[in-house]
Short mmCIF file of N, CA, C and O in Angstrom, two decimals:
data_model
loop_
_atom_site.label_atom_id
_atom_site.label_comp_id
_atom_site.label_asym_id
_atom_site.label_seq_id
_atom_site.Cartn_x
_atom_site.Cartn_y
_atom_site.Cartn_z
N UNK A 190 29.05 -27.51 11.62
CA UNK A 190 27.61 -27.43 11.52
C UNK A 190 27.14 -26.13 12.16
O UNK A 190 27.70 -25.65 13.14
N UNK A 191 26.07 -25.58 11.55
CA UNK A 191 25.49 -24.14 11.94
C UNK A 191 24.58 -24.25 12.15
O UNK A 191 23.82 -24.77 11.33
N UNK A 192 24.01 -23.71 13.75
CA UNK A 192 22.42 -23.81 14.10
C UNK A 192 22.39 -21.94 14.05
O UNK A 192 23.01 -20.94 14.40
N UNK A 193 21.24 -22.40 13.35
CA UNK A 193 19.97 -20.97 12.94
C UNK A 193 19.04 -21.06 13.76
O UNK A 193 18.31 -22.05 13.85
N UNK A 194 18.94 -19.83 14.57
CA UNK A 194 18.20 -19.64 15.20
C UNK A 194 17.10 -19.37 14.53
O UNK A 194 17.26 -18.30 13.95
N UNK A 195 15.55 -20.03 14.23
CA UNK A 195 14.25 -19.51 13.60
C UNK A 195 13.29 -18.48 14.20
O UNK A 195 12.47 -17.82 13.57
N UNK A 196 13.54 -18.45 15.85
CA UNK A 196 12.55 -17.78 16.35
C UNK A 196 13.23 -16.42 16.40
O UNK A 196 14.19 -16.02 17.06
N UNK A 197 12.44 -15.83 15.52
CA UNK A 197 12.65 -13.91 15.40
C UNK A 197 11.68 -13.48 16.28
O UNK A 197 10.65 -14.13 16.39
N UNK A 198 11.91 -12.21 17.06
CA UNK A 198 11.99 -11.49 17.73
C UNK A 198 10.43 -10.49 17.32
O UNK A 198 10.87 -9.63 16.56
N UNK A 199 9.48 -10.34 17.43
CA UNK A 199 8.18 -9.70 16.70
C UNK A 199 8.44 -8.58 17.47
O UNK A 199 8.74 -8.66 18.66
N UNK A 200 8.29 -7.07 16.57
CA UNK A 200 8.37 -6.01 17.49
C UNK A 200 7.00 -5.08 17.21
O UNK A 200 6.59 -5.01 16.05
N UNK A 201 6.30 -4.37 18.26
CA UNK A 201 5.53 -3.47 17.57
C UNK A 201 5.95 -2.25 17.30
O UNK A 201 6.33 -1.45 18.16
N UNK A 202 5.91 -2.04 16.08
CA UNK A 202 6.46 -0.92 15.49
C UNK A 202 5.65 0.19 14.74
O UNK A 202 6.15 0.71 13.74
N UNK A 203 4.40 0.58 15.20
CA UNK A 203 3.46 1.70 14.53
C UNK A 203 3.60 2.75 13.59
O UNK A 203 2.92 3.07 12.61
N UNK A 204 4.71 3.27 14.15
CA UNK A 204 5.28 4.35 13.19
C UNK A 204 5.99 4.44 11.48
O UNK A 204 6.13 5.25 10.56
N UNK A 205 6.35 2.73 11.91
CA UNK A 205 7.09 2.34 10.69
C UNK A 205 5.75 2.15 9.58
O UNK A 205 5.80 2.33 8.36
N UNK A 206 4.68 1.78 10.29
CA UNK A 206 3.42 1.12 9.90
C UNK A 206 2.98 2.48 9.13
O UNK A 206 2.46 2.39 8.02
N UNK A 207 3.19 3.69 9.73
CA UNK A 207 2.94 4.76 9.08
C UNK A 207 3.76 5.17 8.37
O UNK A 207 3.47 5.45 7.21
N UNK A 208 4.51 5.25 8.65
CA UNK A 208 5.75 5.65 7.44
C UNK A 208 5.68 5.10 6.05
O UNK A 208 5.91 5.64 4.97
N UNK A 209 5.37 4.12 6.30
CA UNK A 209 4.93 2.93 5.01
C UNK A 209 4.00 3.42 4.52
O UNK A 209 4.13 3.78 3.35
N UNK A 210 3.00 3.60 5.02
CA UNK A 210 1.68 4.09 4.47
C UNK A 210 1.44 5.65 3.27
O UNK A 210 0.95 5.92 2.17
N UNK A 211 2.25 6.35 4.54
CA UNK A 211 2.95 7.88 3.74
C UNK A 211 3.80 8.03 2.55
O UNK A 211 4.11 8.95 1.79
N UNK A 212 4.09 6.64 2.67
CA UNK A 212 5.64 6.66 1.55
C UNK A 212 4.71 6.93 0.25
O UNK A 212 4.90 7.69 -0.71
N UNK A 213 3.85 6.21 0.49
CA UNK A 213 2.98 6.20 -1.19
C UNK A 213 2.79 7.79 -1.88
O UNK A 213 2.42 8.04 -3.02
N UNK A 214 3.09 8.60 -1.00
CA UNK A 214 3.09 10.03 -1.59
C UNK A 214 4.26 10.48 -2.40
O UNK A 214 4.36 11.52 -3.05
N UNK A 215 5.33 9.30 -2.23
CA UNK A 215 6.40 9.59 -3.45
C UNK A 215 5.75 9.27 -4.70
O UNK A 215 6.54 9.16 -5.64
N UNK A 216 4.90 9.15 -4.88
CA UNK A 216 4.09 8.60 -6.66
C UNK A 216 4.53 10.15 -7.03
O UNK A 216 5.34 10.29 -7.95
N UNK A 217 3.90 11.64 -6.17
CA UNK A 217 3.42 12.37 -6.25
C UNK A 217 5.17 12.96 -6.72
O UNK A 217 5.03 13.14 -7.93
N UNK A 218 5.92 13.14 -6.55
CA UNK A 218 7.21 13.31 -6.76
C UNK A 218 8.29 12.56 -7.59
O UNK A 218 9.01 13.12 -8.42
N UNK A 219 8.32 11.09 -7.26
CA UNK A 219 9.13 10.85 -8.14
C UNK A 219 8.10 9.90 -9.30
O UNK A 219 8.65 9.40 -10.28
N UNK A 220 7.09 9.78 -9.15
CA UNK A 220 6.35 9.23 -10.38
C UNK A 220 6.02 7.53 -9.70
O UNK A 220 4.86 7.10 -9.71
N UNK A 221 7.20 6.69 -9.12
CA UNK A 221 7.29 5.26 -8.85
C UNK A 221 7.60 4.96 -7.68
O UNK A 221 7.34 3.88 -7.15
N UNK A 222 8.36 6.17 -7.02
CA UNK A 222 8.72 5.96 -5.76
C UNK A 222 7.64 5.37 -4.53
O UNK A 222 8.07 4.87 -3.49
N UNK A 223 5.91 5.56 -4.89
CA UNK A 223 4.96 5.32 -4.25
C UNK A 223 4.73 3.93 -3.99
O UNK A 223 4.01 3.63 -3.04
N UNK A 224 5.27 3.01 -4.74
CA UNK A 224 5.81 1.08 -5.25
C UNK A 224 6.49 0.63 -4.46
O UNK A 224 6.28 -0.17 -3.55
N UNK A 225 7.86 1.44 -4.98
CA UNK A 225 8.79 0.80 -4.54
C UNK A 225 9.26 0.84 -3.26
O UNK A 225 9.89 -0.14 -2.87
N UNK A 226 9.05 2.02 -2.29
CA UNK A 226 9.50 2.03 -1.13
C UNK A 226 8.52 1.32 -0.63
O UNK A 226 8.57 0.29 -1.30
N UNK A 227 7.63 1.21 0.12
CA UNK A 227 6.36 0.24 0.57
C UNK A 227 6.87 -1.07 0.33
O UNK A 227 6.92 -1.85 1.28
N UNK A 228 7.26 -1.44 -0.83
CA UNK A 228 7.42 -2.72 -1.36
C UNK A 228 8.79 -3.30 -0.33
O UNK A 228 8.83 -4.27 0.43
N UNK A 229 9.85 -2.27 -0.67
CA UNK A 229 11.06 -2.75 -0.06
C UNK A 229 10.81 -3.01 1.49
O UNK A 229 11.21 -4.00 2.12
N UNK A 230 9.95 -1.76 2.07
CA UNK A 230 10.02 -1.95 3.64
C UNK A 230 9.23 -3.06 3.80
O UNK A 230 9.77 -3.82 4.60
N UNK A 231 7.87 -3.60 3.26
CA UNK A 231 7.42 -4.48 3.60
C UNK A 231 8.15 -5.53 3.58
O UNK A 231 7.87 -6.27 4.52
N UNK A 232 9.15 -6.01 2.75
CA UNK A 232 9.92 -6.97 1.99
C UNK A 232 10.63 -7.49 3.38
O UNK A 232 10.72 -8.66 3.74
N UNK A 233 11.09 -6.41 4.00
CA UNK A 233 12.24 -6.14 4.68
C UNK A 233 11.98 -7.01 6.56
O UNK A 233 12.44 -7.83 7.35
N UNK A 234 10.80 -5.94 6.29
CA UNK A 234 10.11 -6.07 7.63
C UNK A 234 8.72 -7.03 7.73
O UNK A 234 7.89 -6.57 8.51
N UNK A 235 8.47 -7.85 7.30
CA UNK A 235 7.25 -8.79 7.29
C UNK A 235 7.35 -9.39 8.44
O UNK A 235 6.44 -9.42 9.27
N UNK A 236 8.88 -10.09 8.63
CA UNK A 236 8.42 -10.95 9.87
C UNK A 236 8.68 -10.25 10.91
O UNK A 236 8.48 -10.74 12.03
N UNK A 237 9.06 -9.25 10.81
CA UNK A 237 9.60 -8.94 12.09
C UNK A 237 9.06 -7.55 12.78
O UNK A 237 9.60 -7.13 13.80
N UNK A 238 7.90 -6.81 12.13
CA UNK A 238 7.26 -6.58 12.67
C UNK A 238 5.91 -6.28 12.37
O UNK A 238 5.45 -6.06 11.25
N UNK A 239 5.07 -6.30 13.91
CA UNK A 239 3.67 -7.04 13.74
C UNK A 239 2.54 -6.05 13.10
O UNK A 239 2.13 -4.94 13.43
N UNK A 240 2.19 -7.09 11.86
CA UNK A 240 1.12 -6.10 11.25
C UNK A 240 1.54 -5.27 10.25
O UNK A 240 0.85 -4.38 9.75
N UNK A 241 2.71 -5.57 9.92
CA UNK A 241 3.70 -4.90 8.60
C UNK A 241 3.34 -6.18 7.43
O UNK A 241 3.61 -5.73 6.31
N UNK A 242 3.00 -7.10 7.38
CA UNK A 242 2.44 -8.02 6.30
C UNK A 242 1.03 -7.53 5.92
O UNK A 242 0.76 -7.18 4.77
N UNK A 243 0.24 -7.52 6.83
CA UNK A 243 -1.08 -7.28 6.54
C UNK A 243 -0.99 -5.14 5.90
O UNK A 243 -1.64 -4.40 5.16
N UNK A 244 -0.44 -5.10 6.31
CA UNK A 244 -0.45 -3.64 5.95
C UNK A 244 -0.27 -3.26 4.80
O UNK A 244 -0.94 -2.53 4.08
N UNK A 245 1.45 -4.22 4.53
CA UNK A 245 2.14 -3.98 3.37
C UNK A 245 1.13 -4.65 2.11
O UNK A 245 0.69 -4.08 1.11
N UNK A 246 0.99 -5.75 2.47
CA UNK A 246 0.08 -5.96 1.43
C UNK A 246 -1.21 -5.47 0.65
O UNK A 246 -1.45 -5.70 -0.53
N UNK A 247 -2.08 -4.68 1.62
CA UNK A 247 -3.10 -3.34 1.48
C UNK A 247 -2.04 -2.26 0.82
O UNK A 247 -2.50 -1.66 -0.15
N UNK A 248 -0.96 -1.99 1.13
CA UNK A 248 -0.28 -0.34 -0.02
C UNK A 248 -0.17 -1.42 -0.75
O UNK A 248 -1.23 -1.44 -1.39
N UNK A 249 0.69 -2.66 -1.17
CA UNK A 249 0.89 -2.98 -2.63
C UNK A 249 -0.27 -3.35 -3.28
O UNK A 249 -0.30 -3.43 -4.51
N UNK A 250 -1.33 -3.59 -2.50
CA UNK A 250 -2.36 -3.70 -3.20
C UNK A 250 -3.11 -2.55 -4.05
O UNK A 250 -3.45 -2.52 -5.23
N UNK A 251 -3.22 -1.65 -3.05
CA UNK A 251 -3.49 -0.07 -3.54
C UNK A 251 -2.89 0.68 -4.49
O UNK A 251 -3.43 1.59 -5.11
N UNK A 252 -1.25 0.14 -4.67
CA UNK A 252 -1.03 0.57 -5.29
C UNK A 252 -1.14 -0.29 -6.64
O UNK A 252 -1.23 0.36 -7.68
N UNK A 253 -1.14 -1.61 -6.72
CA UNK A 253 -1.20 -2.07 -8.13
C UNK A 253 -3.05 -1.76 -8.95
O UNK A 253 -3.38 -1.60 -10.13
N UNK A 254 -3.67 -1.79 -7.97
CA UNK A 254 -5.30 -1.47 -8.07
C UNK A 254 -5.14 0.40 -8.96
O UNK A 254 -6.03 0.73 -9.74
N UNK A 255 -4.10 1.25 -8.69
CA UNK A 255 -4.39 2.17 -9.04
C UNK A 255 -3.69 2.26 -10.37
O UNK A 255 -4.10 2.95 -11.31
N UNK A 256 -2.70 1.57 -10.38
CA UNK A 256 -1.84 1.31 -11.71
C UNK A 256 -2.70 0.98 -12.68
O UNK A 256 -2.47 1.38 -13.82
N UNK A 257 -4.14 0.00 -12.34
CA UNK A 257 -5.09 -0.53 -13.31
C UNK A 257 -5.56 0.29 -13.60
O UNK A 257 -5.54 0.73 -14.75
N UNK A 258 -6.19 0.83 -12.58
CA UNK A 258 -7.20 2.04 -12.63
C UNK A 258 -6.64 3.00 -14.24
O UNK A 258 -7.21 3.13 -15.32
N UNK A 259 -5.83 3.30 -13.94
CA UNK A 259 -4.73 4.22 -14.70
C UNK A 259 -4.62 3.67 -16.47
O UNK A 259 -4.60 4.45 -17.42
N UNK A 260 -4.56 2.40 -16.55
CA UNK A 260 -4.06 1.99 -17.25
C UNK A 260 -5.57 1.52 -18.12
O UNK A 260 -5.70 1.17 -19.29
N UNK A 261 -6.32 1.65 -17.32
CA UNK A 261 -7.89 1.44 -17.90
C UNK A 261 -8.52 2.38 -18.58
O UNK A 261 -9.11 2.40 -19.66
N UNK A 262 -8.17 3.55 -17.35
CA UNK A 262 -8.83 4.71 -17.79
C UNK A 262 -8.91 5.51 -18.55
O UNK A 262 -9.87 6.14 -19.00
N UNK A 263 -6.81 5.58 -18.98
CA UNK A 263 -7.08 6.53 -20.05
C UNK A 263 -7.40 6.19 -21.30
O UNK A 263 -7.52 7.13 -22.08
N UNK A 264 -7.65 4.61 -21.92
CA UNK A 264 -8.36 4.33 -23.30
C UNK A 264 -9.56 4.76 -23.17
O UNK A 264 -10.22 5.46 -23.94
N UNK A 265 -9.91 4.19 -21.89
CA UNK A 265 -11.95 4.77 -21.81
C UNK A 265 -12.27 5.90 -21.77
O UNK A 265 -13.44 6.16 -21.49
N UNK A 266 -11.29 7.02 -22.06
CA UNK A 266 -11.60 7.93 -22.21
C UNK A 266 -12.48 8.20 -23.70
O UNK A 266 -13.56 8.76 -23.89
N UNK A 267 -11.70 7.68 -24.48
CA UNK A 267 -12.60 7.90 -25.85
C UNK A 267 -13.86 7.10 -25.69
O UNK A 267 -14.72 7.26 -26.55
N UNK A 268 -14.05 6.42 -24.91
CA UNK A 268 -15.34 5.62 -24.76
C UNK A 268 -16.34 6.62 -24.17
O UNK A 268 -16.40 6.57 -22.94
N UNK A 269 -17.11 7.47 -24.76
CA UNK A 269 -17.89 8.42 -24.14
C UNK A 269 -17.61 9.23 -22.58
O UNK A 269 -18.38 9.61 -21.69
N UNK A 270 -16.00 9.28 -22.77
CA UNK A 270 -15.44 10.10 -21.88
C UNK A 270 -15.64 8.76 -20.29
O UNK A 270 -14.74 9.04 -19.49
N UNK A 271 -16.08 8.13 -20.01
CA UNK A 271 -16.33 7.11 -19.01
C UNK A 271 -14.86 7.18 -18.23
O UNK A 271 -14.73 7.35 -17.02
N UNK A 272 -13.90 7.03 -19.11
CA UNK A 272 -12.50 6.82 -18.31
C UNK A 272 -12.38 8.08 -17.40
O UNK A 272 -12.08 7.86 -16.23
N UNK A 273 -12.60 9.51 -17.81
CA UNK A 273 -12.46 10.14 -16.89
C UNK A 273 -12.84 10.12 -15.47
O UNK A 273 -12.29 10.69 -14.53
N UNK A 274 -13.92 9.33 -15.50
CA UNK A 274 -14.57 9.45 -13.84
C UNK A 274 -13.54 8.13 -13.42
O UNK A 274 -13.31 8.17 -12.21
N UNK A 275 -12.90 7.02 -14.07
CA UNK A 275 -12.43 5.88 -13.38
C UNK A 275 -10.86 6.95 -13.03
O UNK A 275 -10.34 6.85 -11.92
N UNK A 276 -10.24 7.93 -14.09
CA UNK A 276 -9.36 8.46 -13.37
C UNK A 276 -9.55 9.59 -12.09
O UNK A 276 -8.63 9.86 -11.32
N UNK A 277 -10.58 10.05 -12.03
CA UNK A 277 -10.56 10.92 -11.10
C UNK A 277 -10.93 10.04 -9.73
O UNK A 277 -10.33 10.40 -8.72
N UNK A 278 -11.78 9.02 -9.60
CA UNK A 278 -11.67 7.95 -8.61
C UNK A 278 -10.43 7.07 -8.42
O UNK A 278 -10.15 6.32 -7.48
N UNK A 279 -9.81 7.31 -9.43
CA UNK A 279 -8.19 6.90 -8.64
C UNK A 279 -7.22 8.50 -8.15
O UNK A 279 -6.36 8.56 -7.27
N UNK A 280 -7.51 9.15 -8.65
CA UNK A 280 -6.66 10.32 -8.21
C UNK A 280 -7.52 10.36 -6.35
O UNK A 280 -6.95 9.99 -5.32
N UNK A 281 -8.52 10.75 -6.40
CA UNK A 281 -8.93 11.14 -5.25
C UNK A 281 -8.86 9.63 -4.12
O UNK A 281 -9.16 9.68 -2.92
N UNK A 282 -8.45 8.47 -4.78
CA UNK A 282 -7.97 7.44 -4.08
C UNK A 282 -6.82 7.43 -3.57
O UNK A 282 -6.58 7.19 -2.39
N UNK A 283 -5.99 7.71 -4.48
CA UNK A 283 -4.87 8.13 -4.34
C UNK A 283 -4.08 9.11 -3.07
O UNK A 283 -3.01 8.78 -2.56
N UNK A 284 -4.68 10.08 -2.78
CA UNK A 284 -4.69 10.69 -2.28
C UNK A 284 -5.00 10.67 -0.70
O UNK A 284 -4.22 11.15 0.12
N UNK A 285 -6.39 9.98 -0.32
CA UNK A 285 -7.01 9.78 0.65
C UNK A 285 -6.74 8.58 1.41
O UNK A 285 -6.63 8.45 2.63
N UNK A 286 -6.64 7.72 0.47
CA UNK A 286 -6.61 6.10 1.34
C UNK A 286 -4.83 6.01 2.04
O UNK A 286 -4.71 5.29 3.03
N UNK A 287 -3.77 6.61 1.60
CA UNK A 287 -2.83 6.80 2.54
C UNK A 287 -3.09 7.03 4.05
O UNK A 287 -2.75 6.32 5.00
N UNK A 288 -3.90 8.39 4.04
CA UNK A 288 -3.78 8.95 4.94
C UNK A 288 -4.82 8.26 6.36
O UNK A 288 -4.81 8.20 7.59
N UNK A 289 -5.85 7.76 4.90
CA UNK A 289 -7.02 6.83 6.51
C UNK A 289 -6.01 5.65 7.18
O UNK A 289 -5.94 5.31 8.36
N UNK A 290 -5.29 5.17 6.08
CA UNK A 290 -4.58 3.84 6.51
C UNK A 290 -3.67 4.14 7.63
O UNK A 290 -3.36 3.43 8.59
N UNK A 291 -3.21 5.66 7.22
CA UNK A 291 -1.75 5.60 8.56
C UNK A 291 -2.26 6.21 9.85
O UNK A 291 -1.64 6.18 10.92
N UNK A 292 -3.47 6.76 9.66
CA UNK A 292 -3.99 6.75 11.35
C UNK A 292 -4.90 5.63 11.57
O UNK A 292 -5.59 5.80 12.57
N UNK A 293 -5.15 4.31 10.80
CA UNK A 293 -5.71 3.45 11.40
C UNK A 293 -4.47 2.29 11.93
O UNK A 293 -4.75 1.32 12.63
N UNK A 294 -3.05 2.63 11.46
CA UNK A 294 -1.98 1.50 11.47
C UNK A 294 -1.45 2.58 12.90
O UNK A 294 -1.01 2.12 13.95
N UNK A 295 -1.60 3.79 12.67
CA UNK A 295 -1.46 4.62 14.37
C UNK A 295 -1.58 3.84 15.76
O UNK A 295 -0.95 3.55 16.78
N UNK A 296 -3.15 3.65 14.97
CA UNK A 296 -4.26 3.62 16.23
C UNK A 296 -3.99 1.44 16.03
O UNK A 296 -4.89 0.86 16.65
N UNK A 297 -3.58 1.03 15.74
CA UNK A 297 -3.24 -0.43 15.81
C UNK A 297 -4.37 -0.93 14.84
O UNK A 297 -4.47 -2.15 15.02
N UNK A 298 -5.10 -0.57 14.05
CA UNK A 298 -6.21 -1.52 13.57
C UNK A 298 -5.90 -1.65 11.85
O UNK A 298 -5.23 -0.90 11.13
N UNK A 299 -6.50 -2.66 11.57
CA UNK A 299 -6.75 -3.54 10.11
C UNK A 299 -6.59 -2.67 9.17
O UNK A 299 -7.35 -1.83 9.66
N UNK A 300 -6.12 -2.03 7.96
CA UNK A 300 -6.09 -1.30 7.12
C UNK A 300 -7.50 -1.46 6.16
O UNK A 300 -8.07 -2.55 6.08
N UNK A 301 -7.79 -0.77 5.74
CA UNK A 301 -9.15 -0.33 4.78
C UNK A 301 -8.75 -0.56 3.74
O UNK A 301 -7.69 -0.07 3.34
N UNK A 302 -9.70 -1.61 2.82
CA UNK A 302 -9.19 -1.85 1.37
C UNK A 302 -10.24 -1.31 0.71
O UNK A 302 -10.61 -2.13 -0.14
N UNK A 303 -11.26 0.20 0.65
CA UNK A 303 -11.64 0.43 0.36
C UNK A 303 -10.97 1.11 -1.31
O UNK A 303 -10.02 1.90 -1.40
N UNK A 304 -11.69 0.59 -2.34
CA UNK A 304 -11.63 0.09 -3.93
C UNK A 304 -10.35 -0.59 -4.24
O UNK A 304 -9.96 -0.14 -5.31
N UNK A 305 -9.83 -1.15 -3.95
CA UNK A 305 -8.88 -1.68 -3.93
C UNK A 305 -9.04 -3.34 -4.73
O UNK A 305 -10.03 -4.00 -4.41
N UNK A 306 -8.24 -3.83 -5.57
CA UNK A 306 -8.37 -4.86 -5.93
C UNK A 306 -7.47 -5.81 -5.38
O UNK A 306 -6.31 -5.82 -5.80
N UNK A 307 -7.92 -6.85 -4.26
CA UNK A 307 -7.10 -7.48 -3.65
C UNK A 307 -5.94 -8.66 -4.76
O UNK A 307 -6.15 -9.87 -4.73
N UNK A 308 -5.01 -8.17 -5.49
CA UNK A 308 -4.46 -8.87 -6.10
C UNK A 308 -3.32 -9.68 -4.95
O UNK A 308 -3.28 -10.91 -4.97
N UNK A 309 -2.71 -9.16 -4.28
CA UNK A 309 -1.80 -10.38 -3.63
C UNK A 309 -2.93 -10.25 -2.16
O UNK A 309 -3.62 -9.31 -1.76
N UNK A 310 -2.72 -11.54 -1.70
CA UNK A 310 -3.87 -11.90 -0.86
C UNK A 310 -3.10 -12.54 0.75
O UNK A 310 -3.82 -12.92 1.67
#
């Protein structure tokens, strides 16, 4: 018979919190890499360290919110050009909301789901 220990060890880990946050700038390079790493570290690290759930779930959120964005925008483009402004509000999302998130996961506080569509909750 095998006893499992359940009680894990919670660590604070800030940096990782940023690292995560930054990763999303692989979109910018490898096209997907902005997904998938976020995804894995959160995956990885949820329980075990604090504030990596709530975090991770704000980048996968951000990032599936921009995938829409994306995927909206460029039909609405023929729609009296409209899609362009929904892509340039994801590009300049894109861009910005990394960077507020990893000095607010710095500084220990709540991540900003500013436009963001809270799909996993």
């Amino acid at each position: 018979m095998e006893v499992v220990n359940q009680n894990i060890a919670l660590r604070e880990d800030r940096n990782l919190l940023v690292v995560a946050h930054l990763s999303q700038y692989l979109d910018y390079i490898t096209g997907f890499g902005g997904l998938i790493v976020p995804l894995v570290l959160w995956l990885s690290t949820k329980d075990s360290v604090i504030g990596m759930n709530e975090h991770g779930k704000a980048i996968i959120n951000l990032q599936l919110s921009l995938i829409l964005y994306v995927i909206i925008g460029i039909p609405a483009i023929l729609l009296l050009g409209a899609g362009i402004l929904l892509l340039v509000f994801a590009g300049i999302l894109s861009f910005v909301m990394p960077i507020v998130n990893a000095v607010k996961a710095a500084n220990g506080e709540a991540p900003s789901h500013f436009g963001t569509i809270r799909i996993i909750s």
